[in-house]
XYZ file of C-alpha atoms in Angstrom:
725
model
C 0.000 0.000 0.000
C 1.329 3.432 -0.950
C 1.038 6.182 1.648
C 0.665 9.727 0.317
C 2.834 12.181 2.218
C 2.330 15.266 0.154
C 1.339 17.131 3.319
C 3.084 17.311 6.664
C -0.093 16.432 8.525
C 0.588 12.701 8.147
C 4.066 12.944 9.597
C 3.326 11.772 13.080
C 6.027 9.167 13.340
C 9.180 8.127 11.603
C 9.414 5.691 8.723
C 10.558 2.500 10.472
C 11.865 -0.739 8.986
C 14.239 -3.445 10.200
C 15.505 -6.974 9.725
C 17.554 -9.493 11.708
C 18.082 -7.233 14.703
C 18.965 -3.991 12.899
C 16.388 -1.180 12.849
C 16.260 1.896 10.647
C 14.248 5.091 11.181
C 14.130 7.848 8.562
C 12.239 10.997 7.704
C 9.982 11.306 4.678
C 12.836 12.138 2.336
C 14.654 8.958 3.334
C 17.429 10.668 5.332
C 18.477 8.619 8.337
C 17.426 9.586 11.852
C 18.583 6.406 13.572
C 20.181 3.022 13.028
C 20.051 0.672 16.018
C 21.802 -2.651 16.534
C 22.535 -5.179 19.265
C 25.684 -4.836 21.367
C 26.807 -7.750 23.596
C 27.750 -5.449 26.494
C 25.465 -2.435 26.240
C 22.347 -3.993 24.748
C 21.443 -1.471 22.052
C 23.773 0.998 20.335
C 22.721 3.739 17.944
C 24.005 5.768 15.035
C 22.065 9.019 14.901
C 22.463 12.740 14.086
C 21.954 13.844 17.703
C 24.016 14.421 20.809
C 24.091 11.518 23.242
C 21.637 11.503 26.152
C 22.925 13.557 29.087
C 23.746 10.927 31.700
C 23.218 13.393 34.564
C 19.532 13.908 33.712
C 17.927 10.473 34.001
C 15.435 11.745 36.588
C 14.673 14.959 34.695
C 11.309 13.890 33.243
C 10.809 16.891 30.879
C 14.293 16.287 29.458
C 13.603 12.565 29.022
C 10.396 13.399 27.142
C 12.197 15.931 24.962
C 14.998 13.489 24.181
C 12.518 10.793 23.216
C 10.874 13.217 20.770
C 14.086 14.212 18.987
C 13.301 12.324 15.774
C 9.772 13.722 15.593
C 11.211 17.188 16.130
C 13.475 16.665 13.118
C 10.448 15.689 11.048
C 8.420 18.679 12.249
C 11.194 21.183 11.581
C 12.357 19.592 8.340
C 15.917 19.179 9.585
C 17.431 16.271 7.605
C 19.173 13.278 9.087
C 22.455 11.767 7.932
C 23.264 9.943 4.728
C 22.433 10.942 1.171
C 19.996 13.630 0.094
C 19.312 15.793 -2.926
C 19.117 19.472 -2.063
C 15.789 20.075 -3.809
C 12.187 20.835 -2.937
C 10.001 17.733 -3.012
C 6.467 17.316 -4.322
C 3.932 14.478 -4.321
C 5.846 12.375 -1.802
C 4.726 8.760 -1.576
C 5.958 5.949 0.648
C 5.738 2.236 -0.057
C 6.360 -0.124 2.840
C 7.025 -2.993 0.485
C 7.882 -5.834 2.837
C 9.853 -6.700 5.948
C 13.030 -4.578 6.018
C 12.047 -2.675 2.870
C 10.662 0.786 2.100
C 10.629 3.138 -0.874
C 10.220 6.922 -0.815
C 9.415 8.651 -4.091
C 8.812 12.282 -4.999
C 9.141 14.750 -7.849
C 11.086 17.996 -8.029
C 9.797 21.330 -9.311
C 11.821 20.653 -12.477
C 9.996 17.400 -13.112
C 12.735 15.004 -12.016
C 11.554 11.772 -10.391
C 13.589 10.733 -7.335
C 13.191 7.357 -5.651
C 14.949 6.385 -2.431
C 15.093 2.651 -1.733
C 15.762 1.748 1.895
C 16.811 -1.790 2.726
C 18.132 -3.728 5.728
C 19.950 -6.905 4.703
C 20.162 -10.210 6.532
C 23.720 -9.424 7.696
C 22.685 -6.053 9.162
C 23.800 -3.668 6.430
C 21.623 -0.598 5.887
C 21.356 0.466 2.242
C 20.129 3.894 1.161
C 19.915 4.090 -2.639
C 18.728 7.219 -4.481
C 17.777 7.029 -8.152
C 16.994 10.177 -10.138
C 15.194 9.877 -13.477
C 14.945 12.698 -15.971
C 12.223 13.162 -18.572
C 13.839 16.398 -19.751
C 15.330 16.918 -23.204
C 18.368 18.663 -21.751
C 21.031 17.796 -19.186
C 20.024 18.447 -15.567
C 22.383 19.318 -12.730
C 21.372 18.269 -9.255
C 23.193 19.154 -6.034
C 23.490 16.349 -3.503
C 24.997 15.948 -0.034
C 26.394 12.965 1.808
C 25.997 14.017 5.441
C 28.332 12.386 7.981
C 26.790 14.193 10.963
C 26.596 11.010 13.020
C 27.045 10.088 16.673
C 27.617 6.461 17.660
C 26.336 6.038 21.211
C 24.432 3.771 23.545
C 20.643 3.849 23.757
C 19.681 6.070 26.678
C 17.299 3.649 28.463
C 15.715 6.771 29.953
C 12.339 6.155 31.609
C 9.539 8.485 32.659
C 9.332 6.434 35.873
C 13.037 5.801 36.315
C 13.762 2.461 37.931
C 17.549 2.717 38.112
C 19.831 4.625 35.713
C 22.600 2.770 33.900
C 25.643 5.036 33.392
C 26.400 5.899 29.758
C 29.935 5.622 28.353
C 31.584 8.836 27.230
C 30.581 10.184 23.828
C 33.715 10.270 21.676
C 33.234 9.912 17.913
C 36.420 9.557 15.879
C 35.892 10.070 12.144
C 38.485 8.488 9.853
C 38.839 7.072 6.358
C 38.787 3.436 5.308
C 39.548 1.633 2.049
C 42.040 4.305 0.938
C 39.574 7.151 1.287
C 36.695 5.387 -0.408
C 34.998 4.500 2.855
C 34.574 6.021 6.297
C 34.695 4.857 9.898
C 33.207 6.428 13.033
C 34.535 4.776 16.190
C 33.392 5.426 19.752
C 36.223 3.816 21.737
C 34.699 4.237 25.251
C 31.528 2.575 23.966
C 33.266 -0.151 22.016
C 31.225 0.286 18.844
C 31.672 1.670 15.351
C 29.834 2.615 12.169
C 31.447 1.694 8.889
C 30.242 2.773 5.466
C 30.867 4.068 1.983
C 29.186 5.861 -0.920
C 28.768 4.760 -4.524
C 27.878 6.656 -7.685
C 26.373 4.389 -10.342
C 28.016 1.421 -8.632
C 31.487 2.992 -8.325
C 33.023 3.858 -4.945
C 33.372 7.598 -4.325
C 36.651 8.918 -2.879
C 35.894 11.493 -0.147
C 39.368 11.858 1.370
C 40.161 15.276 -0.118
C 36.791 16.779 0.812
C 36.458 15.710 4.462
C 38.904 15.875 7.383
C 39.610 13.205 9.972
C 38.750 14.417 13.465
C 37.459 13.333 16.889
C 34.252 14.889 18.226
C 33.514 14.801 21.968
C 29.916 15.064 23.206
C 28.614 15.813 19.731
C 27.983 14.124 16.404
C 30.631 14.247 13.700
C 30.498 17.497 11.746
C 31.350 16.628 8.162
C 29.639 16.464 4.783
C 30.496 15.782 1.151
C 28.607 17.787 -1.503
C 28.794 17.554 -5.276
C 26.693 18.190 -8.366
C 25.249 15.190 -10.152
C 24.892 15.502 -13.905
C 21.835 13.727 -15.292
C 21.807 13.304 -19.098
C 18.578 13.895 -21.070
C 15.946 11.195 -20.417
C 18.425 9.168 -18.390
C 18.868 8.085 -14.783
C 21.660 8.183 -12.204
C 21.998 6.329 -8.911
C 23.724 7.241 -5.646
C 24.035 4.653 -2.877
C 25.207 4.813 0.734
C 25.823 1.705 2.834
C 26.196 1.558 6.615
C 27.191 -1.169 9.088
C 26.772 -0.519 12.829
C 28.701 -3.103 14.832
C 30.306 -3.779 18.229
C 34.070 -3.386 18.590
C 36.496 -0.675 17.535
C 38.118 -2.421 14.567
C 36.391 -2.264 11.202
C 35.461 -5.497 9.513
C 36.450 -6.441 5.989
C 33.807 -5.415 3.500
C 32.211 -8.221 1.557
C 32.751 -8.457 -2.178
C 30.676 -6.223 -4.449
C 29.318 -9.303 -6.192
C 27.759 -10.626 -2.975
C 24.188 -9.424 -2.421
C 22.645 -10.708 0.824
C 18.876 -10.957 1.080
C 17.092 -7.765 2.064
C 14.081 -8.520 4.220
C 11.010 -10.387 3.019
C 8.381 -9.561 0.374
C 4.920 -8.190 1.106
C 2.524 -10.602 2.784
C -0.039 -9.880 0.073
C -0.631 -7.605 -2.904
C -2.073 -4.122 -2.397
C -5.462 -4.917 -3.908
C -5.965 -7.613 -1.259
C -5.427 -5.230 1.662
C -8.212 -3.740 3.741
C -7.679 -1.772 6.934
C -7.783 -4.867 9.159
C -5.153 -6.651 7.090
C -3.063 -3.465 7.003
C -3.002 -3.413 10.813
C -1.992 -7.087 10.974
C 0.715 -6.733 8.317
C 2.286 -3.558 9.596
C 2.341 -4.649 13.234
C 3.823 -7.995 12.194
C 6.516 -6.192 10.184
C 7.159 -3.754 13.037
C 7.540 -6.494 15.652
C 9.785 -8.682 13.486
C 11.774 -5.777 12.087
C 11.978 -3.202 14.872
C 11.354 -5.079 18.132
C 13.223 -8.343 17.587
C 16.961 -8.093 18.132
C 19.091 -11.268 18.234
C 17.342 -11.648 21.564
C 13.732 -10.675 21.670
C 10.585 -8.551 21.798
C 7.925 -8.247 24.482
C 5.451 -10.755 25.850
C 2.503 -9.209 23.989
C 4.534 -9.088 20.771
C 5.248 -12.823 20.964
C 1.574 -13.586 21.587
C 0.709 -11.515 18.513
C 3.289 -13.389 16.422
C 1.895 -16.761 17.456
C -1.677 -15.708 16.635
C -0.585 -14.415 13.218
C 1.336 -17.645 12.571
C -1.773 -19.707 13.287
C -3.698 -17.703 10.651
C -1.017 -17.152 8.000
C -2.595 -19.686 5.673
C -5.763 -17.567 5.567
C -3.847 -14.359 4.918
C -1.343 -15.010 2.154
C -0.011 -17.408 -0.484
C 1.896 -20.600 0.359
C 5.407 -19.366 -0.496
C 5.119 -16.086 1.422
C 3.404 -17.921 4.274
C 6.389 -20.272 4.556
C 8.928 -17.414 4.541
C 7.168 -15.414 7.256
C 6.317 -18.563 9.212
C 9.986 -19.449 9.450
C 10.893 -15.982 10.758
C 8.011 -15.963 13.247
C 8.951 -19.390 14.600
C 12.630 -18.436 14.917
C 11.704 -15.203 16.718
C 9.360 -16.923 19.176
C 11.879 -19.702 19.831
C 14.637 -17.138 20.272
C 12.598 -15.237 22.819
C 11.921 -18.364 24.853
C 15.607 -19.272 24.749
C 16.498 -15.797 25.947
C 13.972 -15.503 28.750
C 14.554 -18.974 30.215
C 18.340 -19.152 29.705
C 19.750 -15.633 29.502
C 17.410 -13.303 31.402
C 19.083 -12.872 34.776
C 17.005 -13.363 37.933
C 19.164 -12.181 40.842
C 16.083 -12.294 43.098
C 14.669 -15.490 41.505
C 11.857 -13.641 39.691
C 11.732 -12.045 36.253
C 12.182 -8.283 36.433
C 9.860 -5.757 34.830
C 12.422 -4.608 32.240
C 15.697 -5.875 30.812
C 18.547 -4.922 28.582
C 18.770 -7.193 25.558
C 21.911 -8.672 27.112
C 19.743 -10.273 29.813
C 20.737 -7.803 32.522
C 17.805 -6.403 34.563
C 17.244 -2.714 33.857
C 15.422 -1.916 37.109
C 15.772 -2.925 40.723
C 14.061 -5.651 42.741
C 10.458 -4.723 41.908
C 8.183 -7.779 41.886
C 5.313 -7.790 39.405
C 3.088 -10.854 39.653
C 1.887 -10.637 36.052
C 5.482 -10.529 34.792
C 6.034 -14.066 36.123
C 3.043 -15.457 34.215
C 3.723 -14.405 30.633
C 6.841 -16.542 30.044
C 4.938 -19.582 31.344
C 2.032 -18.829 29.007
C 4.421 -18.264 26.146
C 5.980 -21.724 26.373
C 2.460 -23.202 26.470
C 1.374 -21.243 23.380
C 4.586 -22.253 21.608
C 3.936 -25.939 22.319
C 0.364 -25.704 21.053
C 1.493 -23.924 17.873
C 4.667 -25.907 17.157
C 4.062 -29.486 18.395
C 7.123 -30.660 16.471
C 9.314 -28.771 18.950
C 8.690 -31.213 21.819
C 12.375 -31.672 22.670
C 12.909 -27.898 22.923
C 9.764 -27.401 25.014
C 10.608 -30.311 27.314
C 14.097 -28.938 27.918
C 12.676 -25.584 29.000
C 9.980 -27.132 31.195
C 12.634 -29.142 33.038
C 14.912 -26.118 33.479
C 15.709 -24.555 36.844
C 14.042 -21.317 35.728
C 10.556 -22.855 35.694
C 10.836 -24.559 39.078
C 12.502 -21.544 40.711
C 9.876 -19.084 39.480
C 7.039 -21.373 40.578
C 8.640 -21.720 44.016
C 9.034 -17.942 44.188
C 5.371 -17.391 43.301
C 4.293 -19.831 46.022
C 6.447 -17.945 48.516
C 4.350 -14.830 47.804
C 1.180 -16.594 48.977
C -0.507 -14.923 51.918
C -1.389 -17.719 54.386
C -4.543 -16.035 55.667
C -6.155 -15.256 52.296
C -4.477 -17.556 49.776
C -3.773 -14.499 47.592
C -0.458 -13.487 46.022
C 1.082 -10.084 46.564
C 2.591 -7.793 43.947
C 4.655 -4.617 44.259
C 3.207 -3.009 41.138
C 0.284 -3.267 38.751
C 0.854 -4.358 35.128
C 1.056 -0.627 34.352
C 4.200 -0.282 36.529
C 2.320 1.680 39.207
C 2.758 1.028 42.926
C -0.192 -0.703 44.573
C -2.238 0.731 47.416
C -3.171 -2.779 48.555
C -1.004 -5.847 47.855
C -3.416 -8.058 45.888
C -4.370 -7.231 42.280
C -7.358 -8.833 40.539
C -6.351 -9.198 36.884
C -2.918 -10.520 37.917
C -4.681 -13.312 39.815
C -6.830 -14.171 36.790
C -3.651 -14.294 34.731
C -1.882 -16.453 37.335
C -4.772 -18.939 37.329
C -4.723 -19.049 33.517
C -0.943 -19.555 33.337
C -0.932 -22.311 35.961
C -3.892 -24.082 34.315
C -2.283 -24.109 30.874
C 1.133 -25.047 32.239
C -0.399 -27.976 34.124
C -1.891 -29.369 30.886
C 1.331 -28.922 28.917
C 3.413 -30.567 31.644
C 1.119 -33.592 31.633
C 1.346 -33.805 27.820
C 5.084 -33.252 27.406
C 6.754 -34.627 30.526
C 6.140 -37.514 32.870
C 6.491 -35.215 35.869
C 3.861 -35.262 38.600
C 4.098 -31.472 38.724
C 1.255 -31.161 36.202
C -1.408 -32.530 38.553
C -0.031 -30.483 41.438
C -0.201 -27.273 39.367
C -3.787 -28.016 38.318
C -4.758 -28.107 42.003
C -2.666 -25.004 42.654
C -4.549 -23.168 39.881
C -7.964 -24.046 41.311
C -6.852 -22.858 44.758
C -5.881 -19.524 43.171
C -9.293 -19.213 41.524
C -11.150 -20.055 44.737
C -9.219 -17.478 46.786
C -9.579 -14.846 44.051
C -13.359 -15.179 43.866
C -13.666 -15.187 47.650
C -11.800 -11.923 48.172
C -12.372 -9.901 44.974
C -16.034 -10.684 44.199
C -18.167 -8.317 46.254
C -21.000 -5.824 46.127
C -19.846 -2.435 44.865
C -21.051 0.045 47.532
C -21.510 2.809 44.926
C -23.655 0.739 42.562
C -25.046 -1.960 44.842
C -24.245 -4.656 42.319
C -21.823 -7.609 42.350
C -18.438 -6.623 40.889
C -14.777 -7.499 40.989
C -12.509 -5.222 43.012
C -9.298 -3.920 41.492
C -7.083 -4.126 44.603
C -7.755 -5.669 48.027
C -5.821 -6.162 51.249
C -7.737 -9.285 52.301
C -9.165 -7.708 55.461
C -11.933 -5.569 54.003
C -10.228 -2.696 52.207
C -10.613 -2.531 48.429
C -10.549 -0.230 45.411
C -12.690 -0.162 42.252
C -10.904 0.708 39.041
C -10.118 -0.826 35.646
C -7.080 -0.104 33.482
C -6.253 -0.515 29.800
C -3.526 -2.926 30.949
C -6.047 -5.244 32.648
C -6.628 -7.521 29.655
C -6.993 -10.677 31.813
C -10.170 -9.228 33.330
C -11.657 -8.785 29.858
C -10.614 -12.278 28.759
C -11.640 -14.074 31.966
C -14.807 -15.676 30.459
C -12.974 -16.824 27.317
C -10.323 -18.475 29.469
C -12.915 -20.261 31.629
C -12.325 -18.319 34.837
C -15.946 -17.100 34.895
C -18.320 -20.061 35.369
C -21.486 -19.237 37.319
C -24.280 -16.775 36.544
C -23.319 -14.646 39.560
C -19.706 -14.515 38.425
C -20.820 -13.642 34.904
C -22.995 -10.790 36.169
C -20.127 -9.459 38.280
C -17.873 -9.566 35.225
C -20.436 -7.670 33.120
C -20.820 -5.059 35.857
C -17.050 -4.668 36.120
C -16.592 -4.212 32.371
C -19.571 -1.862 32.044
C -18.131 0.217 34.893
C -14.763 0.293 33.103
C -16.205 2.282 30.192
C -17.872 5.000 32.275
C -16.789 8.157 34.069
C -17.255 6.277 37.359
C -13.958 4.538 36.547
C -12.004 7.508 37.872
C -8.495 7.751 36.437
C -9.177 4.889 34.054
C -11.815 6.208 31.677
C -11.358 9.421 29.704
C -14.644 9.984 27.902
C -14.273 13.543 26.659
C -13.979 14.043 22.924
C -14.807 11.965 19.876
C -11.954 9.595 20.714
C -12.619 9.224 24.423
C -12.090 5.801 25.926
C -10.436 3.532 28.464
C -6.902 4.480 29.476
C -4.702 4.438 32.547
C -3.553 6.582 35.438
C -0.036 5.707 34.287
C -0.409 7.940 31.221
C -3.712 9.855 31.454
C -5.886 9.712 28.352
C -7.438 7.044 26.130
C -5.166 4.134 25.192
C -5.119 1.963 22.098
C -5.329 -1.066 24.421
C -8.433 0.543 25.902
C -10.024 0.767 22.462
C -9.217 -2.906 21.938
C -10.870 -3.839 25.236
C -14.021 -1.901 24.388
C -14.100 -3.387 20.855
C -13.574 -6.950 22.100
C -16.132 -6.519 24.877
C -18.697 -5.354 22.309
C -17.972 -8.495 20.266
C -18.257 -10.736 23.321
C -21.638 -9.244 24.257
C -23.103 -9.076 20.736
C -23.146 -5.270 20.671
C -22.622 -4.759 16.928
C -23.319 -1.019 17.060
C -20.786 -0.520 19.834
C -18.277 -2.645 17.935
C -18.676 -0.404 14.864
C -18.268 2.786 16.899
C -15.056 1.598 18.544
C -13.665 0.250 15.264
C -13.955 3.776 13.851
C -11.961 5.047 16.832
C -9.305 2.410 16.206
C -9.085 3.381 12.537
C -8.907 7.059 13.446
C -6.213 6.495 16.069
C -4.082 4.445 13.688
C -0.849 6.125 12.655
C -0.053 6.598 8.976
C 1.773 3.273 8.647
C -0.760 1.023 10.362
C 0.832 1.079 13.824
C -0.412 2.701 17.034
C 0.832 4.865 19.868
C 0.240 3.843 23.487
C -2.001 6.764 24.448
C -3.947 9.195 22.272
C -5.654 12.549 22.628
C -9.355 12.131 23.330
C -10.337 15.051 21.121
C -8.125 14.479 18.080
C -7.714 10.749 18.666
C -4.318 10.665 17.125
C -0.792 11.768 17.518
C -1.118 13.029 13.980
C -0.521 16.745 13.788
C -0.726 19.519 11.259
C 2.646 21.213 10.743
C 3.158 24.443 12.718
C -0.338 24.210 14.219
C -1.046 23.686 17.906
C -4.826 23.489 18.080
C -8.087 22.427 16.473
C -10.908 24.792 17.407
C -14.070 23.690 15.619
C -15.094 20.583 13.713
C -18.150 19.793 11.584
C -19.307 16.619 9.838
C -19.674 17.309 6.108
C -20.621 13.760 5.081
C -20.729 10.323 6.657
C -17.341 9.799 8.386
C -15.946 12.961 6.750
C -15.264 16.149 8.693
C -13.810 19.602 8.281
C -11.904 21.298 11.087
C -10.533 24.771 11.691
C -6.953 24.667 12.945
C -4.436 27.262 14.045
C -2.358 28.573 16.920
C -3.368 30.350 20.109
C -1.031 32.649 22.004
C -0.442 31.364 25.528
C 0.245 34.950 26.589
C -2.960 36.569 25.271
C -5.199 33.497 24.805
C -6.146 34.851 21.386
C -5.480 33.600 17.888
C -2.162 34.103 16.125
C -2.864 35.902 12.859
C -1.883 33.978 9.755
C -1.874 30.486 11.261
C -5.456 29.425 10.502
C -6.564 26.924 7.884
C -9.399 24.506 7.131
C -8.611 20.792 6.855
C -10.675 17.809 5.767
C -10.538 14.599 7.827
C -11.655 11.482 5.958
C -12.260 8.260 7.918
C -13.618 6.345 4.922
C -10.167 5.370 3.652
C -7.841 2.621 4.889
C -5.594 5.234 6.513
C -7.235 8.338 7.979
C -6.660 11.115 5.443
C -5.940 14.741 6.397
C -6.223 17.164 3.464
C -5.731 20.909 3.546
C -8.724 22.678 1.971
C -7.692 26.318 2.299
C -5.563 28.799 4.232
C -7.228 31.856 5.736
C -4.029 33.812 6.210
C -5.170 37.228 7.462
C -7.590 36.043 10.091
C -6.960 36.205 13.828
C -8.996 33.142 14.782
C -11.415 30.643 13.244
C -13.606 29.679 16.181
C -16.782 28.597 14.437
C -17.431 26.101 11.669
C -20.358 24.378 9.965
C -21.379 23.126 6.532
C -24.250 23.856 4.163
C -26.500 20.782 4.079
C -27.800 21.559 0.597
C -24.261 21.871 -0.760
C -21.689 19.623 1.001
C -18.821 21.343 -0.818
C -19.483 24.624 1.032
C -18.037 25.139 4.522
C -18.747 28.191 6.671
C -16.051 29.349 9.103
C -16.342 32.266 11.518
C -13.769 34.717 12.882
C -15.648 36.253 15.821
C -12.844 38.649 16.689
C -13.037 40.295 13.277
C -16.778 39.654 12.809
C -16.570 37.752 9.518
C -18.086 34.479 8.299
C -16.254 32.884 5.393
C -17.625 30.809 2.550
C -15.009 28.137 1.753
C -15.320 25.864 -1.257
C -14.025 22.440 -0.179
C -13.355 21.442 -3.788
C -11.562 24.519 -5.148
C -10.240 25.981 -1.897
C -11.595 29.436 -2.808
C -12.286 31.617 0.255
C -14.723 34.543 0.216
C -16.606 36.598 2.788
C -20.184 35.338 3.163
C -21.264 37.696 5.955
C -19.210 40.658 7.125
C -19.936 43.205 9.836
C -19.627 46.859 8.896
C -17.044 47.041 11.681
C -15.015 44.131 10.327
C -11.397 44.636 9.393
C -10.648 43.975 5.749
């Protein structure tokens, strides 16, 4: 599927691809904002055009937020990244995410040249940025280009908004030097023990940069160097420039492979464009993102692995046999790799799995015990066995490992003798608990123990399976006894969120509490009274009574979390799934529209969204949306512009009218017209007899505008005699 990026309004996230543990993020011209790769000591190292994270500011939350947004800031401001670029104005930009580890950016210049940037990540971790310019002119064209070496090789910051224990960052020291007799370059960060190696080609020939760039070491800053030349493009001909980058551990460059060796670059599209609807787009892009940008030689998250396994089980329904086999092999290897990592390499200095890790297996945070975190690896090995029954030897080896028995013993040690409940330090959202026992974590524990008991009885001859089955039922009995109660505010049976086992409890539901939603599907809910309590709990979750959990204001209001206030994508999923489970087709349709509207341009999602706009999409140089009107079914127009925080009035010259179209696979934002001289557009409606006419009001200057949504022509419909021209 091609994504049209002719306007900046779609630029809400970077272009992200990856393959075999190397990730690439670029802007919408294809210049590089980040390459990331695995490092055996530091976990993740980066090559990027930014200064390294300030290691003295880990607990400075505004700084951490600002640092995290550095790539988006580059996109907003138009500041290019490193690598190759043509110094021209672009038009009609389109992006094709054409498979795992593959993307293509194409645009035209004002002179009619067609420029295509192919981005690839190969199986051996090389990043390829190839720019082809095609001329349809009858005369020779001259095009200025730049190879930007403004790169810093540094460790990933690991900065957190709720910092759990900073890990000191090695000194930033980037030494730029030449390789291959001036035809290649090397950036080495000796304190880090990592380097970036690369070279540039023109029509397949190496380019010598030695006379144009100086060798130098840069401390606490990226390299400051660039190579610029003019490319001559003959009439109706094409030229190609290519840059190749390898980010690797160590300080000694590796021998480049032969030019005749071309390693595989990613995998092809799961299906052809004409077969893709919005649901399949979401599946494909999240599959590509997990495999390409979350899976390093070690592995992605628990939810990511569950998603991979579910996709694997349905691949045959989604794509052709050959593509199915290729993706199936990668999915299986990724899931198996994650299990190997978590049961063999993830360190457990306190016997339990920690809430976050470096990819090396070192815990990122301190000794914080999360009950749910102990359950997901156990569920994962069960799901793997059910999906890949031919892997019995691998599964049996893990089930008999010390990790399984030690974690189970640790969980049992957390059992409160008076209640039979199991304490946790934090909720699944990483928030400290007011009371020690958390409902959805107990549902998850019961589910994990129940499934593990069945798998143990199938795979091993151990008696542990029967013991765990009894253990699971004891967990369920204690959970129902202490969490099922009458809600004093509603007078109806419900499940508490937190309890202390002696009468104190809280009522709340969080976007992270998926086990509560799934409890009936798993078999935890069995009786009519339990079912009614579950319904009451879920109905409560999607109302304002769920204080701190439900954010209902705005067209995109929904279930979220106190951890990050606002509606969450996971909250939309819960509401959508609950509507399906209860046969509420109208509610399912309403929430599906929210999901489609919250989807980012490439089919992925952010964690939390704005309840009014629904998306982290933004319109360039605009900070607010003041009025919105529905012009047709699922099509809207909105007045946007900037307000001064000093005067709380509009900033003259910033106001425009945009169209928002939810009828397409990817929510489309289109600029209809600019209303440059106005102070504020704080009223908007449409003419029912003529959907192409939009009325917008500037109350400060007492004018109502007639705006043609087709032509973009703006005229004064009603104007006060006191209005300013």
